[in-house]
Structure formats: structure tokens, C-alpha cells
Amino acid sequence: METIFGRTQGLKPSEKKRLVNLYNRRVGANRVLTLELARTLAGLSGELGKPIALLLDRAGRVLRVAIGDAKEVPVPQSALVQTRLSGYRLLHTHLGAGGLSRSDLSVLFLNRLDALAALEVEDGHPGQLHLALLSPPKADEEDWQILPSKSYLDYLDWDVSAAVSALEEELSRQAKVLDVKDGSGERAVLVGIDQGEGPQAEMDLAELSELARTAGAVVAHRELVFRPTLDNRYAVGRGKVEEILSQAYHQNAGTLIFGIELTPAQARELEAVTGLKVLDRTQLILDIFAQHARTPEAKVQVELAQLKYLLPRLVGQGKELSRLGGGIGTRGPGETKLEQDRRRLQDRIAELTRKLSGIAARRFEARRQRERTGVPTVGVVGYTNAGKTTLMQALAKAGDPGENKLFATLRPLTRRGFLGEIGEVLYTDTVGFIRHMPDELIEAFRSTLEELRHADVLLHVLDASQEGALERHAVVEGLLGELGVEVPRILVLSKADRAGGYDLEFVRERLGGIAVSALKGEGLPELKAALAEALLAQGIKPAPWTAYVHPGPVSSYTASGD
């Protein structure tokens, strides 16, 4: 028996049967309603004293019958993923006079309906028909177009299929224009949330843009929402979600990326109400790590972090990650399938943890062998995209050039170099840090980050050309403190050639440090001299040949393996 949705309390069995019979109605593929259906709906709605809503597909078949207004009809979400319009149209009754409400238009827009119609009912008889369609996504237009209200008789022969075809053609044309303009990458709307941080929230949103760009997305729109307290269901509130969805519609964006970590309930509700893919900041960072993982060790670490993030979100996750439903009302086979998937994830996490333990053991042995040789180790740390890889290449005169992307380097790179007073030195790069580093990543990469605790000296690389350098310095130092790293550090103010003179001096006055341009070689002699001095202070013995080198600046006799 077909289900009657909505406010069904108090219905008699005979009334339910008449409502169920509506599932047998057919409307032409190019028609909004028929004369018989209009009279049947008006008579039944008048007798019940309640509005009735029908959801129809493009073939004119009735898929849903509900008691109540438009929002009572559950629209299937499967059709909202791939197409611009859902392929459904909704017809409902209004008791008494009145046009389309804001709630009606929101249902039309949020569900990408082909059309939405409201039939006025007066004393059990059909009257005026109010009709609305979506507008093509132009910034200077409303999200919907409301057609003139007429007697329902005047709309009996109106061709809804032609109007929908014209709209979809326009949607497709504008999507192609945007693809040519911005590229064919996945278009995304970014949502930053200011919970009282002020300028820091703006910098976080700019950083989210860089993360999205690194992940391969095209940033179609950025929205900063002031929200001191997050909404439990939608994070930013239902009204703001509709505004953001409007931007996504106008920009032909299929993804929403939030600059916070969403709870499983928030992710589920946001995907349900928007019909779009919803990602949070943690998922975006994990995706970037997965893209850049090349070595077996990095792949194990990233997969472990992803699974640990996914496990508590398995119940109720959205369709893009094949999330399964569960909880009250989903017993029997559904519960069994959910438990099976959860066990599979737990087994895989246990397997990856064992692999990571083996990798950590091998890394420990390799570190012991290096310690036996007595070769000093210099760890290179810093905020992501601070220029660590480029600096290492300049110091060791070897290695791959750096990229202007976040988290371009995941594997720990060790390069051999030479300092004139010290001799052979090993430079070790590690994964970059970032504000609000996901706990799953810190845990998965702990064995890699352990290398920092055993370095003789750390070079803390800070991008002096970026706004918010002081905050980024504090983030890195805070994470090093959490990891228990108490190694002497030298602050390197990288990209000094790009930094304004005032900005560079501002940072140096507060933090000190050595200004360096690794690309131009500026400041490298001073950095090498400071590094040699710091290593000697740690008890590193100077190279035996230094006694025979002509005295002078460190840079004049620093070798680099050539």
C-alpha cells in the first residue's frame, strides 16, 4: 500500500483510501494538471479541511501524496546529484485565496523542481492556479520566476515540458560559459564562519581558498558568516544555508566547503537540504594528503587518518561518501550491513596501525644508524607552503624544487649537505603544519614527526611575505610543544624578497630570525653561519679539516657536495 506523508493524524480509513487512490492518477508529460485531477483535489481537500500535495515525475506519474503544504512532501534525493533540475514537479492545494508563499518558493528552489503549482480551493471547488519555475542563474534575477495567476482552466493546456526544456538549455549554456572562464575543475562555494575571531576568520577563509585550489577545485564564491554560536543542524542556520545555496546555483557550483569541522549530524542535514556535496575543512585536508601521498608510508598514514575520521561518521553520512543510514527504525538487515561495514573499517584500521608500527620500527633503526655515524641532523619545519622544500634545495644543493601549493611534500625528505665548520650534515624536511591540524593526521603522522625530536637543530621556516606571520609562527610552535619537541631552533624568515620592508622588519622586531630568499640566495651565508654555530653549541665536533681552512666568513668555505 502506498504511503501517505505529512500530517495524517485523525484521518479515517475511508479518507486514507481516497488519498491512496491519487497514486493511480496520471497527468500528461507536458501538463501541470488535468480537469479531473483539479476537481478531485479541490473536493477532497475541501472535505478534509487540509491542503493536499502531490509530487509527479516528468512522465506525469504521482510519486508522493502528502497532507499539508509543499514542504511536507519528501522529494527523492537521488535525482538531485547529477542534473540541474530534479525532474519532479509539485502540485498542492491552498485553502482560500492567496499566492505562493515564501515556504513554497523555498521548496521549489531547494529541491530544483521543474515546476511548483498551487491550486486555490474555495468551498471545495478549484479556482486560481499559481505557478512558479526556477530562473536561469543570473546574478541580477530572482532565483525563481512566478507566472501570472490565472484560472486553473487557463493552465490546462499550458506546455510545462517546453518551459522546462528551455530552462535546462539555458542552465547548460551558462554552465559551459563558466567552465570556459574558470576551467573544468569542480566548482565550489566556500563558507567561512567567524565566531568572534575577526581578522583571523578572514585569513582562515583565504587559507581555505588555497586548500580548495590545491585540491583541484575552482572557487566559485566565498562567503564569511558571522555566527558566534553554531546551529546544531545547519551550522550557519537554515536561512543562511538558503542564501549560500542561491550562490551555488548562480555559480553552477556542486560542492559546499565549510571552514570548520562539521559534526556528522550537520553534514547529513546540510546535504539533505542542499542536495550538494558537503565537505568540511578536515575532509578537504585529508583529500589533499591523499592526492599527494606517493610513498607506501605516506599512503598508509593518509588512509589511516581518513578511516579514523570516517568511522564515527559512518551512521548518517551523506550520499557522496556512500554513508549508510542507521539508528531507530532501521533494524534487521540494515543494521547488520552497518555493523559489517563498521567492523571492516575497524579491521582495516587495525591492519594499517600494525603496518605503521613496522614503519616506525624501521625508521627507528635507520635513525640509530645515523646517530652511530655521528652525522648531525637538521630538521626543517614550518607552516605549510612556507618554502621549506625550496630552502632545503638551496642548503643541500639537491632535491626537487618546491611547489606553490599547500602540503606539496608529505614524505620526510632527507638530503645530504655540508657546512664548512661542521662537515657533513643531514637536512630532514617534514610535513607542513596548519592551523587546526586534524587530530587524525597528527596521530597518523606521529612516527614521521618523531624525527623532529631527535634532530640536533631545527630550522623553523616562516613565510615573511604572508599576512598573519605571527599567528602562523604561534601555530607551529604550539604543535611542536604538543609533540614534546625541545630542540634548539633557528627562525628563518623565508621569501624575504617578496616581503615588504616594513612587514619584514615588523616580524624581525617581534620574533627575530634571519631573513632569507632561497631562490635568490640572499641570507644563506648568514643562515649557514648561524646553523654551524648552533650545532657547535650542541657539542657537535667540527670537521677535522676546518683547522687548515683559511679563516674568513663561513660562506667562503662552505661546501655543498659539489
JSON list of N, CA and C in Angstrom, two decimals, residues 266-328:
[
{"chain": "A", "resi": 266, "resn": "GLN", "atom": "N", "xyz": [25.36, 17.60, 11.32]},
{"chain": "A", "resi": 266, "resn": "GLN", "atom": "CA", "xyz": [25.36, 18.80, 10.49]},
{"chain": "A", "resi": 266, "resn": "GLN", "atom": "C", "xyz": [25.63, 18.46, 9.02]},
{"chain": "A", "resi": 267, "resn": "ALA", "atom": "N", "xyz": [26.59, 17.57, 8.78]},
{"chain": "A", "resi": 267, "resn": "ALA", "atom": "CA", "xyz": [26.90, 17.17, 7.39]},
{"chain": "A", "resi": 267, "resn": "ALA", "atom": "C", "xyz": [25.69, 16.51, 6.75]},
{"chain": "A", "resi": 268, "resn": "ARG", "atom": "N", "xyz": [25.01, 15.67, 7.51]},
{"chain": "A", "resi": 268, "resn": "ARG", "atom": "CA", "xyz": [23.84, 14.97, 6.98]},
{"chain": "A", "resi": 268, "resn": "ARG", "atom": "C", "xyz": [22.72, 15.96, 6.65]},
{"chain": "A", "resi": 269, "resn": "GLU", "atom": "N", "xyz": [22.44, 16.89, 7.55]},
{"chain": "A", "resi": 269, "resn": "GLU", "atom": "CA", "xyz": [21.36, 17.84, 7.33]},
{"chain": "A", "resi": 269, "resn": "GLU", "atom": "C", "xyz": [21.68, 18.79, 6.18]},
{"chain": "A", "resi": 270, "resn": "LEU", "atom": "N", "xyz": [22.92, 19.22, 6.09]},
{"chain": "A", "resi": 270, "resn": "LEU", "atom": "CA", "xyz": [23.30, 20.14, 5.02]},
{"chain": "A", "resi": 270, "resn": "LEU", "atom": "C", "xyz": [23.19, 19.48, 3.65]},
{"chain": "A", "resi": 271, "resn": "GLU", "atom": "N", "xyz": [23.60, 18.23, 3.56]},
{"chain": "A", "resi": 271, "resn": "GLU", "atom": "CA", "xyz": [23.48, 17.53, 2.29]},
{"chain": "A", "resi": 271, "resn": "GLU", "atom": "C", "xyz": [22.01, 17.28, 1.94]},
{"chain": "A", "resi": 272, "resn": "ALA", "atom": "N", "xyz": [21.20, 17.00, 2.96]},
{"chain": "A", "resi": 272, "resn": "ALA", "atom": "CA", "xyz": [19.78, 16.73, 2.70]},
{"chain": "A", "resi": 272, "resn": "ALA", "atom": "C", "xyz": [19.06, 17.98, 2.21]},
{"chain": "A", "resi": 273, "resn": "VAL", "atom": "N", "xyz": [19.39, 19.14, 2.77]},
{"chain": "A", "resi": 273, "resn": "VAL", "atom": "CA", "xyz": [18.64, 20.35, 2.43]},
{"chain": "A", "resi": 273, "resn": "VAL", "atom": "C", "xyz": [19.17, 21.00, 1.15]},
{"chain": "A", "resi": 274, "resn": "THR", "atom": "N", "xyz": [20.43, 20.77, 0.80]},
{"chain": "A", "resi": 274, "resn": "THR", "atom": "CA", "xyz": [21.01, 21.41, -0.38]},
{"chain": "A", "resi": 274, "resn": "THR", "atom": "C", "xyz": [21.07, 20.49, -1.59]},
{"chain": "A", "resi": 275, "resn": "GLY", "atom": "N", "xyz": [21.16, 19.19, -1.37]},
{"chain": "A", "resi": 275, "resn": "GLY", "atom": "CA", "xyz": [21.34, 18.27, -2.49]},
{"chain": "A", "resi": 275, "resn": "GLY", "atom": "C", "xyz": [22.71, 18.35, -3.10]},
{"chain": "A", "resi": 276, "resn": "LEU", "atom": "N", "xyz": [23.67, 19.02, -2.45]},
{"chain": "A", "resi": 276, "resn": "LEU", "atom": "CA", "xyz": [25.02, 19.18, -2.96]},
{"chain": "A", "resi": 276, "resn": "LEU", "atom": "C", "xyz": [26.01, 18.37, -2.13]},
{"chain": "A", "resi": 277, "resn": "LYS", "atom": "N", "xyz": [27.18, 18.18, -2.67]},
{"chain": "A", "resi": 277, "resn": "LYS", "atom": "CA", "xyz": [28.25, 17.55, -1.89]},
{"chain": "A", "resi": 277, "resn": "LYS", "atom": "C", "xyz": [28.72, 18.55, -0.83]},
{"chain": "A", "resi": 278, "resn": "VAL", "atom": "N", "xyz": [28.83, 18.11, 0.39]},
{"chain": "A", "resi": 278, "resn": "VAL", "atom": "CA", "xyz": [29.24, 18.97, 1.50]},
{"chain": "A", "resi": 278, "resn": "VAL", "atom": "C", "xyz": [30.52, 18.41, 2.11]},
{"chain": "A", "resi": 279, "resn": "LEU", "atom": "N", "xyz": [31.56, 19.24, 2.15]},
{"chain": "A", "resi": 279, "resn": "LEU", "atom": "CA", "xyz": [32.83, 18.88, 2.76]},
{"chain": "A", "resi": 279, "resn": "LEU", "atom": "C", "xyz": [33.14, 19.87, 3.87]},
{"chain": "A", "resi": 280, "resn": "ASP", "atom": "N", "xyz": [33.89, 19.41, 4.86]},
{"chain": "A", "resi": 280, "resn": "ASP", "atom": "CA", "xyz": [34.40, 20.34, 5.86]},
{"chain": "A", "resi": 280, "resn": "ASP", "atom": "C", "xyz": [35.91, 20.47, 5.69]},
{"chain": "A", "resi": 281, "resn": "ARG", "atom": "N", "xyz": [36.51, 21.30, 6.50]},
{"chain": "A", "resi": 281, "resn": "ARG", "atom": "CA", "xyz": [37.94, 21.61, 6.35]},
{"chain": "A", "resi": 281, "resn": "ARG", "atom": "C", "xyz": [38.80, 20.37, 6.54]},
{"chain": "A", "resi": 282, "resn": "THR", "atom": "N", "xyz": [38.42, 19.53, 7.51]},
{"chain": "A", "resi": 282, "resn": "THR", "atom": "CA", "xyz": [39.21, 18.32, 7.76]},
{"chain": "A", "resi": 282, "resn": "THR", "atom": "C", "xyz": [39.17, 17.38, 6.56]},
{"chain": "A", "resi": 283, "resn": "GLN", "atom": "N", "xyz": [37.98, 17.18, 5.98]},
{"chain": "A", "resi": 283, "resn": "GLN", "atom": "CA", "xyz": [37.88, 16.33, 4.81]},
{"chain": "A", "resi": 283, "resn": "GLN", "atom": "C", "xyz": [38.70, 16.87, 3.65]},
{"chain": "A", "resi": 284, "resn": "LEU", "atom": "N", "xyz": [38.71, 18.19, 3.50]},
{"chain": "A", "resi": 284, "resn": "LEU", "atom": "CA", "xyz": [39.47, 18.81, 2.41]},
{"chain": "A", "resi": 284, "resn": "LEU", "atom": "C", "xyz": [40.97, 18.56, 2.60]},
{"chain": "A", "resi": 285, "resn": "ILE", "atom": "N", "xyz": [41.46, 18.72, 3.82]},
{"chain": "A", "resi": 285, "resn": "ILE", "atom": "CA", "xyz": [42.89, 18.48, 4.09]},
{"chain": "A", "resi": 285, "resn": "ILE", "atom": "C", "xyz": [43.23, 17.01, 3.87]},
{"chain": "A", "resi": 286, "resn": "LEU", "atom": "N", "xyz": [42.36, 16.12, 4.32]},
{"chain": "A", "resi": 286, "resn": "LEU", "atom": "CA", "xyz": [42.60, 14.69, 4.11]},
{"chain": "A", "resi": 286, "resn": "LEU", "atom": "C", "xyz": [42.63, 14.36, 2.62]},
{"chain": "A", "resi": 287, "resn": "ASP", "atom": "N", "xyz": [41.77, 15.01, 1.85]},
{"chain": "A", "resi": 287, "resn": "ASP", "atom": "CA", "xyz": [41.75, 14.78, 0.40]},
{"chain": "A", "resi": 287, "resn": "ASP", "atom": "C", "xyz": [43.06, 15.25, -0.23]},
{"chain": "A", "resi": 288, "resn": "ILE", "atom": "N", "xyz": [43.58, 16.38, 0.21]},
{"chain": "A", "resi": 288, "resn": "ILE", "atom": "CA", "xyz": [44.86, 16.88, -0.32]},
{"chain": "A", "resi": 288, "resn": "ILE", "atom": "C", "xyz": [45.98, 15.92, 0.03]},
{"chain": "A", "resi": 289, "resn": "PHE", "atom": "N", "xyz": [45.99, 15.44, 1.26]},
{"chain": "A", "resi": 289, "resn": "PHE", "atom": "CA", "xyz": [47.02, 14.48, 1.66]},
{"chain": "A", "resi": 289, "resn": "PHE", "atom": "C", "xyz": [46.94, 13.22, 0.79]},
{"chain": "A", "resi": 290, "resn": "ALA", "atom": "N", "xyz": [45.70, 12.76, 0.53]},
{"chain": "A", "resi": 290, "resn": "ALA", "atom": "CA", "xyz": [45.53, 11.56, -0.29]},
{"chain": "A", "resi": 290, "resn": "ALA", "atom": "C", "xyz": [46.06, 11.79, -1.71]},
{"chain": "A", "resi": 291, "resn": "GLN", "atom": "N", "xyz": [45.85, 12.98, -2.25]},
{"chain": "A", "resi": 291, "resn": "GLN", "atom": "CA", "xyz": [46.34, 13.29, -3.59]},
{"chain": "A", "resi": 291, "resn": "GLN", "atom": "C", "xyz": [47.86, 13.31, -3.66]},
{"chain": "A", "resi": 292, "resn": "HIS", "atom": "N", "xyz": [48.49, 13.78, -2.60]},
{"chain": "A", "resi": 292, "resn": "HIS", "atom": "CA", "xyz": [49.94, 13.97, -2.61]},
{"chain": "A", "resi": 292, "resn": "HIS", "atom": "C", "xyz": [50.72, 12.79, -2.05]},
{"chain": "A", "resi": 293, "resn": "ALA", "atom": "N", "xyz": [50.01, 11.80, -1.53]},
{"chain": "A", "resi": 293, "resn": "ALA", "atom": "CA", "xyz": [50.70, 10.63, -0.97]},
{"chain": "A", "resi": 293, "resn": "ALA", "atom": "C", "xyz": [51.29, 9.80, -2.11]},
{"chain": "A", "resi": 294, "resn": "ARG", "atom": "N", "xyz": [52.59, 9.63, -2.11]},
{"chain": "A", "resi": 294, "resn": "ARG", "atom": "CA", "xyz": [53.27, 8.89, -3.17]},
{"chain": "A", "resi": 294, "resn": "ARG", "atom": "C", "xyz": [53.96, 7.63, -2.63]},
{"chain": "A", "resi": 295, "resn": "THR", "atom": "N", "xyz": [54.60, 7.74, -1.51]},
{"chain": "A", "resi": 295, "resn": "THR", "atom": "CA", "xyz": [55.33, 6.60, -0.96]},
{"chain": "A", "resi": 295, "resn": "THR", "atom": "C", "xyz": [54.39, 5.68, -0.21]},
{"chain": "A", "resi": 296, "resn": "PRO", "atom": "N", "xyz": [54.75, 4.39, -0.06]},
{"chain": "A", "resi": 296, "resn": "PRO", "atom": "CA", "xyz": [53.91, 3.47, 0.70]},
{"chain": "A", "resi": 296, "resn": "PRO", "atom": "C", "xyz": [53.64, 3.96, 2.12]},
{"chain": "A", "resi": 297, "resn": "GLU", "atom": "N", "xyz": [54.64, 4.55, 2.74]},
{"chain": "A", "resi": 297, "resn": "GLU", "atom": "CA", "xyz": [54.45, 5.04, 4.11]},
{"chain": "A", "resi": 297, "resn": "GLU", "atom": "C", "xyz": [53.41, 6.16, 4.16]},
{"chain": "A", "resi": 298, "resn": "ALA", "atom": "N", "xyz": [53.52, 7.10, 3.23]},
{"chain": "A", "resi": 298, "resn": "ALA", "atom": "CA", "xyz": [52.56, 8.21, 3.22]},
{"chain": "A", "resi": 298, "resn": "ALA", "atom": "C", "xyz": [51.16, 7.71, 2.94]},
{"chain": "A", "resi": 299, "resn": "LYS", "atom": "N", "xyz": [51.01, 6.74, 2.04]},
{"chain": "A", "resi": 299, "resn": "LYS", "atom": "CA", "xyz": [49.68, 6.20, 1.71]},
{"chain": "A", "resi": 299, "resn": "LYS", "atom": "C", "xyz": [49.05, 5.52, 2.92]},
{"chain": "A", "resi": 300, "resn": "VAL", "atom": "N", "xyz": [49.87, 4.79, 3.68]},
{"chain": "A", "resi": 300, "resn": "VAL", "atom": "CA", "xyz": [49.36, 4.13, 4.88]},
{"chain": "A", "resi": 300, "resn": "VAL", "atom": "C", "xyz": [48.91, 5.17, 5.90]},
{"chain": "A", "resi": 301, "resn": "GLN", "atom": "N", "xyz": [49.73, 6.21, 6.09]},
{"chain": "A", "resi": 301, "resn": "GLN", "atom": "CA", "xyz": [49.40, 7.23, 7.07]},
{"chain": "A", "resi": 301, "resn": "GLN", "atom": "C", "xyz": [48.12, 7.98, 6.70]},
{"chain": "A", "resi": 302, "resn": "VAL", "atom": "N", "xyz": [47.99, 8.32, 5.42]},
{"chain": "A", "resi": 302, "resn": "VAL", "atom": "CA", "xyz": [46.81, 9.08, 4.99]},
{"chain": "A", "resi": 302, "resn": "VAL", "atom": "C", "xyz": [45.55, 8.21, 5.08]},
{"chain": "A", "resi": 303, "resn": "GLU", "atom": "N", "xyz": [45.64, 6.96, 4.63]},
{"chain": "A", "resi": 303, "resn": "GLU", "atom": "CA", "xyz": [44.47, 6.09, 4.70]},
{"chain": "A", "resi": 303, "resn": "GLU", "atom": "C", "xyz": [44.03, 5.87, 6.14]},
{"chain": "A", "resi": 304, "resn": "LEU", "atom": "N", "xyz": [44.98, 5.71, 7.03]},
{"chain": "A", "resi": 304, "resn": "LEU", "atom": "CA", "xyz": [44.64, 5.54, 8.44]},
{"chain": "A", "resi": 304, "resn": "LEU", "atom": "C", "xyz": [43.92, 6.77, 8.98]},
{"chain": "A", "resi": 305, "resn": "ALA", "atom": "N", "xyz": [44.40, 7.95, 8.63]},
{"chain": "A", "resi": 305, "resn": "ALA", "atom": "CA", "xyz": [43.75, 9.18, 9.08]},
{"chain": "A", "resi": 305, "resn": "ALA", "atom": "C", "xyz": [42.34, 9.30, 8.51]},
{"chain": "A", "resi": 306, "resn": "GLN", "atom": "N", "xyz": [42.17, 8.94, 7.24]},
{"chain": "A", "resi": 306, "resn": "GLN", "atom": "CA", "xyz": [40.84, 9.02, 6.63]},
{"chain": "A", "resi": 306, "resn": "GLN", "atom": "C", "xyz": [39.85, 8.07, 7.29]},
{"chain": "A", "resi": 307, "resn": "LEU", "atom": "N", "xyz": [40.29, 6.85, 7.56]},
{"chain": "A", "resi": 307, "resn": "LEU", "atom": "CA", "xyz": [39.40, 5.87, 8.16]},
{"chain": "A", "resi": 307, "resn": "LEU", "atom": "C", "xyz": [39.03, 6.25, 9.59]},
{"chain": "A", "resi": 308, "resn": "LYS", "atom": "N", "xyz": [39.97, 6.79, 10.33]},
{"chain": "A", "resi": 308, "resn": "LYS", "atom": "CA", "xyz": [39.67, 7.22, 11.69]},
{"chain": "A", "resi": 308, "resn": "LYS", "atom": "C", "xyz": [38.68, 8.39, 11.69]},
{"chain": "A", "resi": 309, "resn": "TYR", "atom": "N", "xyz": [38.77, 9.23, 10.67]},
{"chain": "A", "resi": 309, "resn": "TYR", "atom": "CA", "xyz": [37.81, 10.33, 10.56]},
{"chain": "A", "resi": 309, "resn": "TYR", "atom": "C", "xyz": [36.44, 9.79, 10.15]},
{"chain": "A", "resi": 310, "resn": "LEU", "atom": "N", "xyz": [36.41, 8.78, 9.28]},
{"chain": "A", "resi": 310, "resn": "LEU", "atom": "CA", "xyz": [35.16, 8.27, 8.74]},
{"chain": "A", "resi": 310, "resn": "LEU", "atom": "C", "xyz": [34.40, 7.41, 9.74]},
{"chain": "A", "resi": 311, "resn": "LEU", "atom": "N", "xyz": [35.10, 6.66, 10.57]},
{"chain": "A", "resi": 311, "resn": "LEU", "atom": "CA", "xyz": [34.46, 5.66, 11.43]},
{"chain": "A", "resi": 311, "resn": "LEU", "atom": "C", "xyz": [33.33, 6.24, 12.28]},
{"chain": "A", "resi": 312, "resn": "PRO", "atom": "N", "xyz": [33.54, 7.30, 13.05]},
{"chain": "A", "resi": 312, "resn": "PRO", "atom": "CA", "xyz": [32.42, 7.82, 13.86]},
{"chain": "A", "resi": 312, "resn": "PRO", "atom": "C", "xyz": [31.33, 8.48, 13.02]},
{"chain": "A", "resi": 313, "resn": "ARG", "atom": "N", "xyz": [31.60, 8.71, 11.74]},
{"chain": "A", "resi": 313, "resn": "ARG", "atom": "CA", "xyz": [30.62, 9.36, 10.86]},
{"chain": "A", "resi": 313, "resn": "ARG", "atom": "C", "xyz": [29.94, 8.38, 9.93]},
{"chain": "A", "resi": 314, "resn": "LEU", "atom": "N", "xyz": [30.14, 7.09, 10.17]},
{"chain": "A", "resi": 314, "resn": "LEU", "atom": "CA", "xyz": [29.58, 6.08, 9.26]},
{"chain": "A", "resi": 314, "resn": "LEU", "atom": "C", "xyz": [28.06, 6.13, 9.26]},
{"chain": "A", "resi": 315, "resn": "VAL", "atom": "N", "xyz": [27.45, 6.27, 10.43]},
{"chain": "A", "resi": 315, "resn": "VAL", "atom": "CA", "xyz": [25.99, 6.35, 10.51]},
{"chain": "A", "resi": 315, "resn": "VAL", "atom": "C", "xyz": [25.55, 7.73, 10.08]},
{"chain": "A", "resi": 316, "resn": "GLY", "atom": "N", "xyz": [24.64, 7.78, 9.10]},
{"chain": "A", "resi": 316, "resn": "GLY", "atom": "CA", "xyz": [24.03, 9.04, 8.71]},
{"chain": "A", "resi": 316, "resn": "GLY", "atom": "C", "xyz": [24.85, 9.88, 7.77]},
{"chain": "A", "resi": 317, "resn": "GLN", "atom": "N", "xyz": [25.96, 9.35, 7.22]},
{"chain": "A", "resi": 317, "resn": "GLN", "atom": "CA", "xyz": [26.72, 10.17, 6.31]},
{"chain": "A", "resi": 317, "resn": "GLN", "atom": "C", "xyz": [26.01, 10.29, 4.98]},
{"chain": "A", "resi": 318, "resn": "GLY", "atom": "N", "xyz": [26.37, 11.34, 4.23]},
{"chain": "A", "resi": 318, "resn": "GLY", "atom": "CA", "xyz": [25.66, 11.66, 3.01]},
{"chain": "A", "resi": 318, "resn": "GLY", "atom": "C", "xyz": [26.00, 10.78, 1.84]},
{"chain": "A", "resi": 319, "resn": "LYS", "atom": "N", "xyz": [25.27, 10.99, 0.75]},
{"chain": "A", "resi": 319, "resn": "LYS", "atom": "CA", "xyz": [25.34, 10.10, -0.39]},
{"chain": "A", "resi": 319, "resn": "LYS", "atom": "C", "xyz": [26.68, 10.13, -1.10]},
{"chain": "A", "resi": 320, "resn": "GLU", "atom": "N", "xyz": [27.42, 11.25, -1.01]},
{"chain": "A", "resi": 320, "resn": "GLU", "atom": "CA", "xyz": [28.67, 11.33, -1.75]},
{"chain": "A", "resi": 320, "resn": "GLU", "atom": "C", "xyz": [29.71, 10.35, -1.22]},
{"chain": "A", "resi": 321, "resn": "LEU", "atom": "N", "xyz": [29.63, 9.98, 0.04]},
{"chain": "A", "resi": 321, "resn": "LEU", "atom": "CA", "xyz": [30.57, 9.03, 0.60]},
{"chain": "A", "resi": 321, "resn": "LEU", "atom": "C", "xyz": [29.91, 7.69, 0.86]},
{"chain": "A", "resi": 322, "resn": "SER", "atom": "N", "xyz": [28.76, 7.45, 0.22]},
{"chain": "A", "resi": 322, "resn": "SER", "atom": "CA", "xyz": [28.00, 6.21, 0.39]},
{"chain": "A", "resi": 322, "resn": "SER", "atom": "C", "xyz": [27.72, 5.95, 1.86]},
{"chain": "A", "resi": 323, "resn": "ARG", "atom": "N", "xyz": [27.30, 6.98, 2.57]},
{"chain": "A", "resi": 323, "resn": "ARG", "atom": "CA", "xyz": [27.05, 6.85, 4.00]},
{"chain": "A", "resi": 323, "resn": "ARG", "atom": "C", "xyz": [25.78, 6.06, 4.23]},
{"chain": "A", "resi": 324, "resn": "LEU", "atom": "N", "xyz": [25.77, 5.25, 5.26]},
{"chain": "A", "resi": 324, "resn": "LEU", "atom": "CA", "xyz": [24.66, 4.35, 5.50]},
{"chain": "A", "resi": 324, "resn": "LEU", "atom": "C", "xyz": [23.75, 4.88, 6.58]},
{"chain": "A", "resi": 325, "resn": "GLY", "atom": "N", "xyz": [22.46, 4.64, 6.45]},
{"chain": "A", "resi": 325, "resn": "GLY", "atom": "CA", "xyz": [21.50, 5.03, 7.49]},
{"chain": "A", "resi": 325, "resn": "GLY", "atom": "C", "xyz": [21.51, 4.02, 8.61]},
{"chain": "A", "resi": 326, "resn": "GLY", "atom": "N", "xyz": [21.12, 4.42, 9.79]},
{"chain": "A", "resi": 326, "resn": "GLY", "atom": "CA", "xyz": [21.08, 3.52, 10.93]},
{"chain": "A", "resi": 326, "resn": "GLY", "atom": "C", "xyz": [20.32, 4.15, 12.07]},
{"chain": "A", "resi": 327, "resn": "GLY", "atom": "N", "xyz": [20.29, 3.46, 13.20]},
{"chain": "A", "resi": 327, "resn": "GLY", "atom": "CA", "xyz": [19.61, 4.02, 14.36]},
{"chain": "A", "resi": 327, "resn": "GLY", "atom": "C", "xyz": [18.20, 3.50, 14.48]},
{"chain": "A", "resi": 328, "resn": "ILE", "atom": "N", "xyz": [17.36, 4.22, 15.24]},
{"chain": "A", "resi": 328, "resn": "ILE", "atom": "CA", "xyz": [15.98, 3.79, 15.50]},
{"chain": "A", "resi": 328, "resn": "ILE", "atom": "C", "xyz": [15.22, 3.69, 14.19]}
]
